[in-house]
XYZ file of C-alpha atoms in Angstrom:
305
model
C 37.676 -9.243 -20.835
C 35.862 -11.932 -21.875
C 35.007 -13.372 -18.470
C 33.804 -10.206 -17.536
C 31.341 -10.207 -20.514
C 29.831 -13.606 -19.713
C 29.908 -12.827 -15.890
C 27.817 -9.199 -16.849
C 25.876 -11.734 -18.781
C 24.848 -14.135 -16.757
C 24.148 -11.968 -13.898
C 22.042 -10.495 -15.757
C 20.206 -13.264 -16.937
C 19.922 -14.337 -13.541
C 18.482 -11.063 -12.046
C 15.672 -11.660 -15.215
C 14.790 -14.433 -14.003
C 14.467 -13.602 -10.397
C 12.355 -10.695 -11.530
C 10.285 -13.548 -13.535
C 9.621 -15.433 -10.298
C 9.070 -12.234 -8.435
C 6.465 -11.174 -10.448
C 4.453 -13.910 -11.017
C 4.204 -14.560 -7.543
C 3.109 -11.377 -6.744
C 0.635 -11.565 -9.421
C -0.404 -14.728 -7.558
C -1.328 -13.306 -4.208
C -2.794 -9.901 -5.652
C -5.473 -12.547 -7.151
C -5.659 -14.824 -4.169
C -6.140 -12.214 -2.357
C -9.440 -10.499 -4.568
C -10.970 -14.215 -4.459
C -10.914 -14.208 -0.876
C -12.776 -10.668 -0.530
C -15.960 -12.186 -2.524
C -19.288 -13.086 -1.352
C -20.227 -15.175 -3.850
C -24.266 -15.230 -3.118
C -24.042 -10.960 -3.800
C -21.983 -11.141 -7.280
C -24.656 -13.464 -8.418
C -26.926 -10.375 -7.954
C -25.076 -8.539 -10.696
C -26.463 -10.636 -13.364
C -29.769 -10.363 -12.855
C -32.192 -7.458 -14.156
C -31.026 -3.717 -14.555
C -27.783 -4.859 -12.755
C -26.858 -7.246 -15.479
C -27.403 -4.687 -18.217
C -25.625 -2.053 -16.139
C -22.529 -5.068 -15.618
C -22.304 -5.439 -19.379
C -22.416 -1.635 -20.053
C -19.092 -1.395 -17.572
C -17.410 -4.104 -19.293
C -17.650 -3.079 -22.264
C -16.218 0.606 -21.248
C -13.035 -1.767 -19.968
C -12.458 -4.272 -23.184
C -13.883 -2.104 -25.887
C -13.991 1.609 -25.797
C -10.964 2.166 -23.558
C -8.807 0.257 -25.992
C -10.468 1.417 -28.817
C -10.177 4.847 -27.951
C -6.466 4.523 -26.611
C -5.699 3.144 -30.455
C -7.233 6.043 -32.201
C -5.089 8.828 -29.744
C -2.191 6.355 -30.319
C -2.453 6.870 -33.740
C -3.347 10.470 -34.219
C -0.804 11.696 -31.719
C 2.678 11.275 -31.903
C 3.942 9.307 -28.838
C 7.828 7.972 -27.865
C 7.709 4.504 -28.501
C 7.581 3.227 -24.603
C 5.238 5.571 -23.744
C 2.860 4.683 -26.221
C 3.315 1.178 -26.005
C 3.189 1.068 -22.188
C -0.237 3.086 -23.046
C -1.679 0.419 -25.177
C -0.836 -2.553 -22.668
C -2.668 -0.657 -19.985
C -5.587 -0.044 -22.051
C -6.073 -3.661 -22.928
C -5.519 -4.665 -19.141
C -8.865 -4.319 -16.961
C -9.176 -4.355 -13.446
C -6.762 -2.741 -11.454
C -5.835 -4.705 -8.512
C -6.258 -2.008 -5.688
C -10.229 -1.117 -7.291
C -11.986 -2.792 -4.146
C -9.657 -0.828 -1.567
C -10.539 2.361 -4.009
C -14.285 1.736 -4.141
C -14.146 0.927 -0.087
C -12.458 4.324 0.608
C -15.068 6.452 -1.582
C -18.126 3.991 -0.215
C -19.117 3.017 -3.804
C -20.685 -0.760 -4.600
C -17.653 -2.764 -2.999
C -19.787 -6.668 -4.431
C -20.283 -5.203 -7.226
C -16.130 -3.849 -8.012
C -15.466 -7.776 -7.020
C -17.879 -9.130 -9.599
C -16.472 -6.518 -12.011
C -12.801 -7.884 -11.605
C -14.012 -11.227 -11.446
C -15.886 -11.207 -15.142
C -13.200 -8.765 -16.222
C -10.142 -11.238 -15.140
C -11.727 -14.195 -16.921
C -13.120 -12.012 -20.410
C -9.295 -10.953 -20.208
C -8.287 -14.460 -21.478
C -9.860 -14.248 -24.708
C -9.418 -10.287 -25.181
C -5.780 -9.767 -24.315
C -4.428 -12.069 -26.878
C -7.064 -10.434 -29.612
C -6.243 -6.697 -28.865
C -2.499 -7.593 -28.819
C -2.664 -9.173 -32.452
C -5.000 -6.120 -33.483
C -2.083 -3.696 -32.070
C 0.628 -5.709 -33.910
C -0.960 -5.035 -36.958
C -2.645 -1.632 -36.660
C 0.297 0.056 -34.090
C 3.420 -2.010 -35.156
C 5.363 0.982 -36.293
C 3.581 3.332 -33.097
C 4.407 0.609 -29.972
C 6.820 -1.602 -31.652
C 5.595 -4.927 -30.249
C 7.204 -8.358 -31.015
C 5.206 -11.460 -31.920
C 3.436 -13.260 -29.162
C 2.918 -17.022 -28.886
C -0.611 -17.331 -27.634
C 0.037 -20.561 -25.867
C 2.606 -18.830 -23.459
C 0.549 -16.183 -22.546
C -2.426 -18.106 -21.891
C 0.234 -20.335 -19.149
C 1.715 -17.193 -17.998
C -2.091 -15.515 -17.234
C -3.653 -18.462 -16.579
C -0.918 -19.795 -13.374
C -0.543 -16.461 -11.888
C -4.051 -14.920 -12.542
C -6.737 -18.017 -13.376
C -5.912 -20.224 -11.018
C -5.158 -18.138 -7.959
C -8.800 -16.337 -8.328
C -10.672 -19.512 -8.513
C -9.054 -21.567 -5.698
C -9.915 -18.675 -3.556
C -13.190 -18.333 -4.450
C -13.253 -22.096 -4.115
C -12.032 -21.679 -0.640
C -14.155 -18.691 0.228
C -17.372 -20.933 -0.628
C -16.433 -24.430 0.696
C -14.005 -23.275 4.088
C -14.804 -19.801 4.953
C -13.049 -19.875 7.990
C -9.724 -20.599 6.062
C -10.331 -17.970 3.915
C -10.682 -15.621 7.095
C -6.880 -16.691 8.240
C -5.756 -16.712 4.746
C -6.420 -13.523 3.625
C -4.282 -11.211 6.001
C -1.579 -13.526 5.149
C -1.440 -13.392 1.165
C -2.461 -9.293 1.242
C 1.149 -8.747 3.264
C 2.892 -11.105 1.103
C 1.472 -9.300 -1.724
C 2.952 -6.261 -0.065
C 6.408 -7.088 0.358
C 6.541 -9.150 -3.183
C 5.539 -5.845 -4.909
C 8.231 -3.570 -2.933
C 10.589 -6.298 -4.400
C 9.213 -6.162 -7.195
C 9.790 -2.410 -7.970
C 13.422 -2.432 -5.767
C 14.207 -5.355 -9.089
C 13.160 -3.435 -12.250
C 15.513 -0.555 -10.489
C 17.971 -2.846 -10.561
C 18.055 -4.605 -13.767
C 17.365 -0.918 -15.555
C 19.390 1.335 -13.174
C 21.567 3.095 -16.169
C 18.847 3.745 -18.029
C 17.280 5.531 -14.905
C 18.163 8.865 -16.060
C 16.339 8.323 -19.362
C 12.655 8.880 -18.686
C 10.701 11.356 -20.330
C 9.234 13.894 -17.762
C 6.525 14.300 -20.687
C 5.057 10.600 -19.375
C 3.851 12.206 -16.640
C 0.890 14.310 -18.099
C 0.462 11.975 -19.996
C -0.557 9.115 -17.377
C -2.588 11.659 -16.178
C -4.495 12.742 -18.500
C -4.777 8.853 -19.694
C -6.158 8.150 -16.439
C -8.424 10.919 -16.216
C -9.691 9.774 -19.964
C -10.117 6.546 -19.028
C -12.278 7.822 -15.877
C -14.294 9.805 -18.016
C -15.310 6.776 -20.226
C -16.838 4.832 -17.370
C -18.504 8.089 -16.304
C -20.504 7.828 -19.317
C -20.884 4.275 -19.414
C -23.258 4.319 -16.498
C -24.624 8.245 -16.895
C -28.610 7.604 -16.606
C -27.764 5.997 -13.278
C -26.336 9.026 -11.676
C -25.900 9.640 -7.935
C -25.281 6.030 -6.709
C -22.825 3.699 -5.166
C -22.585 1.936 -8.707
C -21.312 5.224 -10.759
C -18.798 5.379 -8.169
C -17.568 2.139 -9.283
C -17.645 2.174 -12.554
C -15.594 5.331 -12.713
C -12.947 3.372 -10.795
C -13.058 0.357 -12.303
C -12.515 1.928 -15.662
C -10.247 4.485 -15.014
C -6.896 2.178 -13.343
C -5.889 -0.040 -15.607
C -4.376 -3.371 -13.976
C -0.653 -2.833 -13.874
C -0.095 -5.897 -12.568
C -1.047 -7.702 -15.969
C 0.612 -4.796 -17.598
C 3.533 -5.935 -16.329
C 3.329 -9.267 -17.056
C 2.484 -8.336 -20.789
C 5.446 -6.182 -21.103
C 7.457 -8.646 -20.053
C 6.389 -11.018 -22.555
C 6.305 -8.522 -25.744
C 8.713 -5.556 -25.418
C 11.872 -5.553 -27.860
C 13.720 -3.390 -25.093
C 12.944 -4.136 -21.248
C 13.750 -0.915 -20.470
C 10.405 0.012 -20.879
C 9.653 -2.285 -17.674
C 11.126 0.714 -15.915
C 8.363 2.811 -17.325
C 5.439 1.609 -15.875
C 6.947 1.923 -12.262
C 6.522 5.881 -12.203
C 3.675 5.341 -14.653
C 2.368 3.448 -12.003
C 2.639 5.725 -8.833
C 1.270 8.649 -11.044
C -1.970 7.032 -11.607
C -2.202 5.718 -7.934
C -1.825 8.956 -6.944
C -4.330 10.750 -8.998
C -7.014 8.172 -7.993
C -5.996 8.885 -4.661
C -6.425 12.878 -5.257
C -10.097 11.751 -7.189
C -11.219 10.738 -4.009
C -11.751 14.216 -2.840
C -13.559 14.654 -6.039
C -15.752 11.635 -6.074
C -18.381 12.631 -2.936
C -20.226 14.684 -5.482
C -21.987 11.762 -7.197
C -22.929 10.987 -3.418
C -25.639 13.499 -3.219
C -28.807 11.010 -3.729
C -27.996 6.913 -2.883
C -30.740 5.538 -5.320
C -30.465 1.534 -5.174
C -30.301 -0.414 -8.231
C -32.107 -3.403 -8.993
């Protein structure tokens, strides 16, 4: 009986840590991959004139009234504990990973999503860690997060997340033509590491399967429809353009890539890894349906800058 135990135990210990590697190096190529897309010379652009006001106005929908605003509904609305914690990550975790392939599709400012998630990813360093200690104290009893050392988050953002951005930004700048061959091979790697990823959180959380609230899908809905709505307004006197198509995106799906990682590193109960996966589909899926939606800010193409 005992041996049975320990074996239950240290299979499982080893499947965790698979799942560890797993992740982070899927985390690793989604960013690798998003330094390779840039043009360097055109996100420059963004911080110049009306752009650069119109830049800050965006990211402060992401870092400051998204979160802010998740908090207050968080705390005025009762929640089940994963759901609303799973909530909270999201909302303190900018730019979705799949915004440039979003912002292609509904032909919004494609430089100017890079340059978002580019600013966003490094303003992310210095935010995440803030908003998490602000949740611990204001939303302890609501999303039940444990302590977080700061100096293990910053090593487990800044390997799979930092450094993977800037050495292919380094490479897009210095050997272009490298970048060229590299990039269709990190996007399928990507690929496959994130069906492996989701195949291992079924697997380490299998019994608990049958446990999910049906309830948490209106509510990543309506989150993600919320969260839309806030970069709507962020950039409403510049109607009509490529850029408000961008900023709706960018704002509205959350990066559940760093969510991820983040639950990972705080939740009491891992179960609620198994959470974001549906979580996760459901908002895909409504920014898929918001495409047939989004052509009616494309009346009038007005230029910025």
């Amino acid at each position: 009986m005992v041996c049975s135990i320990l074996y239950v135990h240290q299979r499982g210990l080893f499947l965790e840590i698979i799942f560890d590697i797993i992740l982070i190096s899927c985390i690793a190529f989604l960013m690798f991959s998003t330094g390779l897309l840039v043009e360097p010379k055109e996100i420059i652009s963004y911080f110049r004139n009306d752009n650069f006001i119109l830049t800050l106005r965006v990211v402060a929908a992401n870092i400051i009234i998204v979160p802010l605003l998740t908090s207050i509904a968080l705390l005025s609305i009762p929640f089940e504990s994963h759901a609303a914690l799973i909530l909270f990550v999201l909302a303190i975790s900018p730019a979705a990973p799949f915004i440039p392939a979003m912002v292609y599709l509904n032909k919004g400012d494609m430089n100017w999503a890079l340059a978002l998630i580019i600013i966003l990813t490094i303003i992310s360093l210095i935010t995440i860690p803030l908003m998490v200690y602000l949740g611990s104290i204001l939303l302890l009893d609501i999303i039940g997060l444990k302590g977080m050392v700061i100096t293990s988050f910053l090593v487990n953002y800044i390997v799979p997340i930092f450094v993977p951005l800037i050495a292919a930004i380094g490479i897009k700048i210095y050997r272009r033509p490298w970048a060229d061959n590299l990039l269709p091979i990190s996007k399928t790697l990507f690929k496959y590491l994130n069906l492996l990823l989701i195949i291992m959180i079924l697997v380490i959380n299998y019994n608990q399967f049958s446990s999910l609230d049906t309830s948490i899908i209106l509510i990543s809905i309506i989150s993600c429809v919320v969260w839309a709505l806030i970069g709507y307004v962020s950039v409403y006197p510049v109607a009509e353009t490529p850029q408000y198509i961008t900023a709706i995106i960018t704002t509205g799906f959350r990066n559940f890539a760093v969510g991820l990682l983040l639950l990972d590193i705080l939740a009491n109960d891992k179960i609620v890894l198994l959470y974001i996966v549906p979580i996760s589909l459901i908002t895909l899926g409504t920014c898929l349906i918001s495409s047939f939606f989004l052509p009616i800010f494309r009346k009038k193409v007005i230029p910025i800058g």
